């Protein structure tokens, strides 16, 4: 009898213990789930250009953006977009005049700044002009592999690939050329950087102006790939545009 | 001794049992996770206008889209976008001439077709012209609550709200008016439907033409809200556009 009572008491104790710790785990998980849901909504709204001119990633989304960038989903998103780009590019009849062009942005399109942004809490810290310049000067941004594969396929397909970046030509010209080439971006038609004439202009204005010049030279811009909406909007955006994900920063 | 052996045997048995069932659960969960990751990439690419002219939702994403639409994340996404719309709308100085306008699409912007699409496997089945017409004729699309709240706030803020839909005026005119009004969309400036003159045109072309007329009448289009990119692209898109989520169908 005493033994049975002991067993019953142990069972009750265990039941209470598990219930309390389950309830705690559940409540922690549900708060975490709410944050994840919010950050997913935020990221979607950023990518659909509904949230604009944001300065920093919401602090509560730090872990979410870190997991997104480093945990594999970012690459998965890129791969799916690359499939779309290629299926479109393959549908184009490339002429023999060498004027069928694609425009690719550089930062976080061809080469990645995620290692820099890791130190800036994935964009939870505000943009640091000097810090970014010093990082870019090192010329050690790694290639974004799915975009490098696209780059090579476009060139092999007969397109002229024009790299168009808002980086300052005077201070970052050589390190940028070294960086993209050392990462395998070789054989592009042109690498256009911001010269003094365009200083202070928004990316959308500056890039529109460069695209206008390209179109006036006779280039047919079939596609335009960038991680910022300001790469893809304005004049002569190209026949199709592709927005690559970037939940870390916003360029106007 | 015999008792100790029995206990050890039971432990070994339990360990093997748990390991096997855990491995099974893990492998099922990992396949499911892969599908979820893919469908998230697909949905993001749809919302960012990277995937275009798609006819059906990928079959493997049926459960994903169902969960998205019915499980709460769709509403969360809408709410976050509405916050952005309102914070922008509140920043506008509304003039006294009554020409400050917003354009809102109707289907899956003001009122929801999700109950219809539920029967169409959330868009995994191809578009069914007759089926949709018969559903729309009933006039029973429920209001999308966050957008209804926005609608009322815009009107209270002094804006003229113009509802602009690609629905056919002749066959769906009366039921559409009844539907939106019975769902609380009362006090709009105008409800514009597709007349015979625009039959066969793409939504983007038709809506651009209507917006051109509105601008010629003197309206200032401050905002434009729709669930399709074809609501938001083309001429006179409006000073700011807001893309509401819709992973169920694509309108060119």
Short mmCIF file of C-alpha atoms in Angstrom, two decimals, chain A residues 40 43 73 76-77, chain B residues 28-44 60-61 63-65 67:
data_model
loop_
_atom_site.label_atom_id
_atom_site.label_comp_id
_atom_site.label_asym_id
_atom_site.label_seq_id
_atom_site.Cartn_x
_atom_site.Cartn_y
_atom_site.Cartn_z
CA UNK A 40 8.51 37.93 -41.85
CA UNK A 43 10.83 41.50 -44.68
CA UNK A 73 16.89 30.87 -46.79
CA UNK A 76 17.26 29.60 -51.49
CA UNK A 77 15.49 32.86 -52.35
CA UNK B 28 9.48 13.74 -42.36
CA UNK B 29 9.97 17.14 -40.72
CA UNK B 30 13.04 17.87 -42.82
CA UNK B 31 11.21 17.12 -46.09
CA UNK B 32 8.34 19.31 -44.93
CA UNK B 33 10.80 22.06 -43.98
CA UNK B 34 12.32 21.94 -47.46
CA UNK B 35 8.89 22.39 -49.06
CA UNK B 36 8.10 25.25 -46.69
CA UNK B 37 11.41 26.94 -47.53
CA UNK B 38 10.74 26.57 -51.26
CA UNK B 39 7.21 27.94 -50.99
CA UNK B 40 8.42 30.88 -48.91
CA UNK B 41 10.99 31.67 -51.63
CA UNK B 42 8.27 31.36 -54.26
CA UNK B 43 5.84 33.59 -52.39
CA UNK B 44 8.53 36.22 -51.80
CA UNK B 60 3.54 21.28 -53.55
CA UNK B 61 2.69 24.70 -52.08
CA UNK B 63 -0.80 23.45 -47.85
CA UNK B 64 1.66 26.30 -47.51
CA UNK B 65 -0.63 28.80 -49.26
CA UNK B 67 -1.81 27.96 -44.03
#
